[in-house]
Short mmCIF file of C-alpha atoms in Angstrom, two decimals:
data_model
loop_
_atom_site.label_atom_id
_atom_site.label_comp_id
_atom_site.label_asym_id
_atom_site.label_seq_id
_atom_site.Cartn_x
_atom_site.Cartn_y
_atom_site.Cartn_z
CA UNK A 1 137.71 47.45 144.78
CA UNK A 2 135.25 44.92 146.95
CA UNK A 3 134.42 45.00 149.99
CA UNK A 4 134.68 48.68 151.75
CA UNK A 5 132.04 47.90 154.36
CA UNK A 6 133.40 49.51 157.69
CA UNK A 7 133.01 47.28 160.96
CA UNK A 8 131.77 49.42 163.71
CA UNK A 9 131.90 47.17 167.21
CA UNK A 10 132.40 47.54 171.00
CA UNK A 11 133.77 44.43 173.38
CA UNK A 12 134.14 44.43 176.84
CA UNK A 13 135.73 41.42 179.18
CA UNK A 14 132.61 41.10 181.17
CA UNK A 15 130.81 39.49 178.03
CA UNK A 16 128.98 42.43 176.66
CA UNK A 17 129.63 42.79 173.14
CA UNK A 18 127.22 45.16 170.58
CA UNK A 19 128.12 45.48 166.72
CA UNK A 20 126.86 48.36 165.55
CA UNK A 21 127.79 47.72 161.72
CA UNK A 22 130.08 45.69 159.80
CA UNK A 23 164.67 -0.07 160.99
CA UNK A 24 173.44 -11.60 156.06
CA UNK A 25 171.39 -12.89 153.56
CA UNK A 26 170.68 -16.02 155.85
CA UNK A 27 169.55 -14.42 158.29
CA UNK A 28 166.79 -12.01 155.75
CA UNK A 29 165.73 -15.72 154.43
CA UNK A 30 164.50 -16.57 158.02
CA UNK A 31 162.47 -13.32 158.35
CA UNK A 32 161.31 -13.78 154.63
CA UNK A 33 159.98 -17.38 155.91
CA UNK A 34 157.83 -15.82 159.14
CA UNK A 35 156.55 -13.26 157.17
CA UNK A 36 155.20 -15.78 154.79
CA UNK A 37 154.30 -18.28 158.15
CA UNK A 38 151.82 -14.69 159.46
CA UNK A 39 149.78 -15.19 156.84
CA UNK A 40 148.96 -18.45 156.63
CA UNK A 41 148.54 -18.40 160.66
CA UNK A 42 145.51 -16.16 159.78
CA UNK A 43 144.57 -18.30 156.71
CA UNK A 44 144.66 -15.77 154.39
CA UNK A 45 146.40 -16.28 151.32
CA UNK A 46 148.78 -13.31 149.81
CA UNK A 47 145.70 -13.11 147.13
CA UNK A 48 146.04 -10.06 145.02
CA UNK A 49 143.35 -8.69 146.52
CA UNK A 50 145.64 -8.49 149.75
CA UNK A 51 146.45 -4.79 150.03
CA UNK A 52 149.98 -4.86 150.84
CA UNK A 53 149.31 -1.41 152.96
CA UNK A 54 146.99 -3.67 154.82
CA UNK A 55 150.24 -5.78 155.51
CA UNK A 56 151.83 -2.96 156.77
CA UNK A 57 149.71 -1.55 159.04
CA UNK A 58 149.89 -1.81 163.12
CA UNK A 59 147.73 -4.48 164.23
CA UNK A 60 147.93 -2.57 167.44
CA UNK A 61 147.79 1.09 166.49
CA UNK A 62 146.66 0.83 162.82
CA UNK A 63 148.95 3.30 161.79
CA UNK A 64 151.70 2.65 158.72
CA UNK A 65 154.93 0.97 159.92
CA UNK A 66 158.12 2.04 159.33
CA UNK A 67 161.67 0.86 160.39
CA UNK A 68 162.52 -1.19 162.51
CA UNK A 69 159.64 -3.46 161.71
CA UNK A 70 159.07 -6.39 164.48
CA UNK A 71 157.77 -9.76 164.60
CA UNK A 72 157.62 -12.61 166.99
CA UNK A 73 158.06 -16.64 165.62
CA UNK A 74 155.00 -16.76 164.79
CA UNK A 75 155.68 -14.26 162.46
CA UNK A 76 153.12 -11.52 163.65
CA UNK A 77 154.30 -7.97 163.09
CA UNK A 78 153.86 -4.63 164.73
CA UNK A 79 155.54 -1.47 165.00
CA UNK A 80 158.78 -0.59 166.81
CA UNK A 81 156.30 1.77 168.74
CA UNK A 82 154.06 -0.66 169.99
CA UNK A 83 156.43 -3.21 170.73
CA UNK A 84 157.25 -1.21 173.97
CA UNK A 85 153.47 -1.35 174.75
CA UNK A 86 152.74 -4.44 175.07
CA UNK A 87 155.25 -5.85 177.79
CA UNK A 88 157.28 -7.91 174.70
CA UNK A 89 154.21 -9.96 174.39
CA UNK A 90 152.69 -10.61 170.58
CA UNK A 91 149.28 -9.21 171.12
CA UNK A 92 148.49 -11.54 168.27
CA UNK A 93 149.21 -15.25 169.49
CA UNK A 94 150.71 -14.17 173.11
CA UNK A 95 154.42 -15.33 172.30
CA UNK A 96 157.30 -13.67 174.03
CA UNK A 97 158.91 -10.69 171.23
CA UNK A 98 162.21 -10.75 170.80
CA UNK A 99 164.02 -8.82 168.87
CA UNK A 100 163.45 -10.24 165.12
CA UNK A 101 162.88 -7.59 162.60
CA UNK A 102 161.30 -8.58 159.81
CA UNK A 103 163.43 -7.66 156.94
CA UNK A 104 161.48 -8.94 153.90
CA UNK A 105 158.38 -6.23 155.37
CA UNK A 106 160.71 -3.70 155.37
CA UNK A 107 162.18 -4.44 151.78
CA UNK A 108 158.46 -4.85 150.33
CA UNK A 109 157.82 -0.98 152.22
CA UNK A 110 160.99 0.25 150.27
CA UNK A 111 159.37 -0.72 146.72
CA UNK A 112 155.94 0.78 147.37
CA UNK A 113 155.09 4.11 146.30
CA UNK A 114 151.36 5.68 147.90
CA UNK A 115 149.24 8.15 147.85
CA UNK A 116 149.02 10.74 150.52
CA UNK A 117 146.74 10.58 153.10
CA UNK A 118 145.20 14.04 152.27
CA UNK A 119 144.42 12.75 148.75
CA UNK A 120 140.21 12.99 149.29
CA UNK A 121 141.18 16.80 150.27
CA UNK A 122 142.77 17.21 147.02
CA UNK A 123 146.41 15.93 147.49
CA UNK A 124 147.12 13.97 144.05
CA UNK A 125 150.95 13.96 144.68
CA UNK A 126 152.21 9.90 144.98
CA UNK A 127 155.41 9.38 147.26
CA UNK A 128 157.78 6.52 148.09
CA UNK A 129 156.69 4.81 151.47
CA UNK A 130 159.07 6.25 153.72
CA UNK A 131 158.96 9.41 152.60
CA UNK A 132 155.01 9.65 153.06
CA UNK A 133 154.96 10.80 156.33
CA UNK A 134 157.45 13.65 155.92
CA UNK A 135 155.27 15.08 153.37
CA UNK A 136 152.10 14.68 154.85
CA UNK A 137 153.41 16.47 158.00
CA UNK A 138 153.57 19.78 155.89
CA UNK A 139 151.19 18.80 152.87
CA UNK A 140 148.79 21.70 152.04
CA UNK A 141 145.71 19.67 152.16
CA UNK A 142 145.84 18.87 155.78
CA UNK A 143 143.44 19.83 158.01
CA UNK A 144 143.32 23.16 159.92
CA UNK A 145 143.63 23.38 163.26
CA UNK A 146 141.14 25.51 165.05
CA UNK A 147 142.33 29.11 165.70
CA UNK A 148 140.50 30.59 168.91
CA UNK A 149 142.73 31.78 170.70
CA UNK A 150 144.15 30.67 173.90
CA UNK A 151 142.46 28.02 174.06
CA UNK A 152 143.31 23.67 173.94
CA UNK A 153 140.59 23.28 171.35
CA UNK A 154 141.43 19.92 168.98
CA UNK A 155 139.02 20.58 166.39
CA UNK A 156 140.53 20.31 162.92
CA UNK A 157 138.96 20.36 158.96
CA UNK A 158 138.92 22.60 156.67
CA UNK A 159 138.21 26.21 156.21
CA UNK A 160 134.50 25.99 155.75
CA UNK A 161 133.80 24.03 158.84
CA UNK A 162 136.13 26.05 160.91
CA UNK A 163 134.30 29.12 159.69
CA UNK A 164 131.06 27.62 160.85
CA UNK A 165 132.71 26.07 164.36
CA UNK A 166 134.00 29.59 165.44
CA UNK A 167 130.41 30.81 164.85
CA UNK A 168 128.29 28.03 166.61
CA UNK A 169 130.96 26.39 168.90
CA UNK A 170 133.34 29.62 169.91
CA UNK A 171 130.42 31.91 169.54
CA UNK A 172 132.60 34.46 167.71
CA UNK A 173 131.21 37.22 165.71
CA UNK A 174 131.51 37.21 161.98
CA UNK A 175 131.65 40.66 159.61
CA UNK A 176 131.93 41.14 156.22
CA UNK A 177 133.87 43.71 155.13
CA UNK A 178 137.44 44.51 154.34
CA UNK A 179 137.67 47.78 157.03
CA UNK A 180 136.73 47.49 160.65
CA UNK A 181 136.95 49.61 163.94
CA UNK A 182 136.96 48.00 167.24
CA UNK A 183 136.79 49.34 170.21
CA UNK A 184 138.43 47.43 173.27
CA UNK A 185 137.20 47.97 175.96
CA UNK A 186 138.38 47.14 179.93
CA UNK A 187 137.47 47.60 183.10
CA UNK A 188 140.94 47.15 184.87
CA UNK A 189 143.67 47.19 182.44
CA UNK A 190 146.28 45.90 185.61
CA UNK A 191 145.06 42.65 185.26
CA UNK A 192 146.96 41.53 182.31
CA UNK A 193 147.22 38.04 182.78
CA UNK A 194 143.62 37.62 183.38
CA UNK A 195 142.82 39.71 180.45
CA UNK A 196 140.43 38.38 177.34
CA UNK A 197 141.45 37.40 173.81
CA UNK A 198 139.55 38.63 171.89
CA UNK A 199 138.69 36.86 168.34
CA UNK A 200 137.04 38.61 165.53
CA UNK A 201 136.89 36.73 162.00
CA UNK A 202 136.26 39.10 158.61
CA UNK A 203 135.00 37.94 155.66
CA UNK A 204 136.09 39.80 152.17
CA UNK A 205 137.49 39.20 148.84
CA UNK A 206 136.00 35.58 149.09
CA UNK A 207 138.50 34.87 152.57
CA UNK A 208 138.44 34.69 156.00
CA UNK A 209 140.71 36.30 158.40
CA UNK A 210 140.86 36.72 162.27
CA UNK A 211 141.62 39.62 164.11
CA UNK A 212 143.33 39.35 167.28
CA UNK A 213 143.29 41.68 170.26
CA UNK A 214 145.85 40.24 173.32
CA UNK A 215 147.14 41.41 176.05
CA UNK A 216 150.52 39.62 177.54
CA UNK A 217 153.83 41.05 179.40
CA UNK A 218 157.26 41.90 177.36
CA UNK A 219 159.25 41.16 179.98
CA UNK A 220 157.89 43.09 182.89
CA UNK A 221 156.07 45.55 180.75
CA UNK A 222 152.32 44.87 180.51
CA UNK A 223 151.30 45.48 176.55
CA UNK A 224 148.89 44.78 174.08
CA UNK A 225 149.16 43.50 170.59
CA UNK A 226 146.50 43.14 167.85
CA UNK A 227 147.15 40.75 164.50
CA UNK A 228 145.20 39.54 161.82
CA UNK A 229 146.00 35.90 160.75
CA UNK A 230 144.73 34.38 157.41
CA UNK A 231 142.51 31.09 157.43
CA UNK A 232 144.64 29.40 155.00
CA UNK A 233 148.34 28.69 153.82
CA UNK A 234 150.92 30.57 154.01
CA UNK A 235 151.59 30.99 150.27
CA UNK A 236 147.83 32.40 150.08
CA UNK A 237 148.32 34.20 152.75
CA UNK A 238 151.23 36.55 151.27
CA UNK A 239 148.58 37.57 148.28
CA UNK A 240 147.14 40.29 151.12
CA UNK A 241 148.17 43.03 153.02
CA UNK A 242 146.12 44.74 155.77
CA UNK A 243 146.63 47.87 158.30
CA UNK A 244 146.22 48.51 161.88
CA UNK A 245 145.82 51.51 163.45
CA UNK A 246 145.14 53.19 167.46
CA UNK A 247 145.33 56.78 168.19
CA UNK A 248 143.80 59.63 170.28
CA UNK A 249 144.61 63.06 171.39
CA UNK A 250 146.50 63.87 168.62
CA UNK A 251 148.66 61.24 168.78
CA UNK A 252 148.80 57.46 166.14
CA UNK A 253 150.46 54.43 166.12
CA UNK A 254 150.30 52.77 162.72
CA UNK A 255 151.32 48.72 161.80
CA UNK A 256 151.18 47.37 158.60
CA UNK A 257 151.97 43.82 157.67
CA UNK A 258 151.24 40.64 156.07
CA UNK A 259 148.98 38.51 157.68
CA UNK A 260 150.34 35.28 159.16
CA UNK A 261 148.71 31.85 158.09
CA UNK A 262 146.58 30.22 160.85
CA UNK A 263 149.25 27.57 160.61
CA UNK A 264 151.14 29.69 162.81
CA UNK A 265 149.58 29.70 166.40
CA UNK A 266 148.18 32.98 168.01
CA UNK A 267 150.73 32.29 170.57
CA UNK A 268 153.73 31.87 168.00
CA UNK A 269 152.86 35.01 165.96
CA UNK A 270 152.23 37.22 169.51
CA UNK A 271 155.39 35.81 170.59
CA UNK A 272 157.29 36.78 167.43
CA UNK A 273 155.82 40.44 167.65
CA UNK A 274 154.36 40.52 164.48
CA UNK A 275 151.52 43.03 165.01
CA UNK A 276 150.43 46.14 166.59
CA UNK A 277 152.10 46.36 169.78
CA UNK A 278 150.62 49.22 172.58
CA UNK A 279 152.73 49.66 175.48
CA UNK A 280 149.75 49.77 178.84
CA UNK A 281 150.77 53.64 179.76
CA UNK A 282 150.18 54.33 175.91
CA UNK A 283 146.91 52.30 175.56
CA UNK A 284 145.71 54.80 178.39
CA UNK A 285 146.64 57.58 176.78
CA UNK A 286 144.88 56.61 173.71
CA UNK A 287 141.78 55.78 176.02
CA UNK A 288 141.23 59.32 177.72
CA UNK A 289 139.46 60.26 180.29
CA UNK A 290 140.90 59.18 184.29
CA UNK A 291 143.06 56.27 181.99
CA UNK A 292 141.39 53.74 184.79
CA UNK A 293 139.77 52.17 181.99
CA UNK A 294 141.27 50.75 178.54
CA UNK A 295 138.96 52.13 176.11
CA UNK A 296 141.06 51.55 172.58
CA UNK A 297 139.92 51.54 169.21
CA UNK A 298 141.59 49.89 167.03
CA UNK A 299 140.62 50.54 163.26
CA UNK A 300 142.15 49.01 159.82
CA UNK A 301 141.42 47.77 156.83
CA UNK A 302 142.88 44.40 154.98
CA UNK A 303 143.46 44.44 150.94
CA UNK A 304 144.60 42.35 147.94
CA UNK A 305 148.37 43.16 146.91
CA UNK A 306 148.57 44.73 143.60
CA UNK A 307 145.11 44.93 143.47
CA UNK A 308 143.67 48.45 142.38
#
């Protein structure tokens, strides 16, 4: 077994936070002819070392595109997108659009197979044209999104460099070690909407994960809920198992699940309840004392499945 370090750490909302440890024929013949007549308006001749992606990309946008394909008689193209953008005005040659499609583009974009976008990330797989953007909408090699918490952050990349933007960027604490026990703490546990999320990201058996501490309302109840997401897919993510515990006075509340991918939002897995849940009046049992301040600690540990 790796990784038993234990993660000894106290946070507070006021900043202070110490770690202690761990689209009829005639009419296609036409389009076939502008198509043709856009080229040589640029001089460029259909050379093979035309890229016929180049061909079908925006001029406006850049992006691929797909169905309905426009032109105006000039035979300038652009995307069905775009063609609401610019006032039905070519942005090429300044000639009113009407609305021509050009069918020989689209029939060339039917033949082509490509490679996914995501292939310098490792994607080798090769797909028909319009089914490229489907896949590359769920493709495994796509870039992360960043996963503090809360926040409208529109970093992406891969794990690595999200690793090292929490730290520098987000300022967020990094641990090694596959146990941990974290201590909460608040000074007015009313003020749920105002409260903190709280990010903590754990290093062990060669992963990252985040731990989440949250406070939101279920219904009209004020609660909190702590959840680890993995920084990776899903599929990886269903390799490990991890446990969460709070407890004081003789009383324990216990969650063990599996974590969720950081594909999945903080929001979307809070919202789904899939984590530690503490109802407020429990949270101040737990906490002691006058229960006018949330003092929880909230241990666990994270581990491989059928790992020994």
């Amino acid at each position: 077994m790796e990784d038993v370090g234990v993660v000894e750490c106290l946070t507070t909302c006021d900043g202070i936070y110490e770690v202690d440890s761990n689209h009829s024929r005639r009419r296609h013949h036409h389009h076939h002819f502008l198509f043709l007549a856009s080229a040589k308006s640029h001089n460029k001749a259909l050379s093979p070392a035309t890229s016929v992606h180049e061909l079908l990309q925006c001029p406006v946008c850049t992006n691929s595109m797909f169905p309905p394909i426009h032109q105006c008689l000039n035979g300038h193209t652009l995307c069905s997108i775009c063609k609401l953008r610019v006032n039905n005005r070519c942005p090429t040659c300044r000639e009113e659009l009407g609305d021509i499609r050009c069918l020989a583009l689209e029939k060339v974009a039917e033949s082509l197979e490509l490679p996914c976008k995501y292939c310098s990330l490792g994607c080798m797989e090769i797909f028909p044209y319009y089914n490229k953007l489907k896949h590359e909408a769920q493709c495994n090699f796509r870039p992360y999104n960043c996963p503090y918490p809360g926040s409208e952050c529109s970093v992406v990349g891969d794990i690595p460099f999200l690793v090292g933007h929490l730290r520098e960027d987000h300022k967020v604490d990094m641990h090694i070690g596959s146990t941990f026990n974290h201590l909460y703490v608040k000074s007015n546990p009313r003020e749920v909407d105002n409260a903190a999320r709280m990010l903590m990201v754990f290093n062990c058996y060669s992963q990252y994960f985040c731990l989440h501490f949250e406070a939101f309302l279920l219904g009209m109840a004020p609660v909190y809920i702590a959840f680890l997401r993995f920084m990776g897919d899903a599929v990886e993510a269903r390799k490990f198992g991890y446990r969460l515990e709070v407890g004081a006075n003789g009383r324990k509340l216990i969650w063990e699940g599996t974590p969720r991918s950081i594909r999945d939002s903080d929001q979307k897995v809070r919202d789904s309840h899939d984590g530690l849940i503490i109802q407020r009046n429990m949270a101040l049992f737990f906490s002691g004392g006058d229960r006018k301040q949330l003092k929880l600690r909230v241990a666990g540990r994270i581990w491989k499945e059928n790992s020994t």
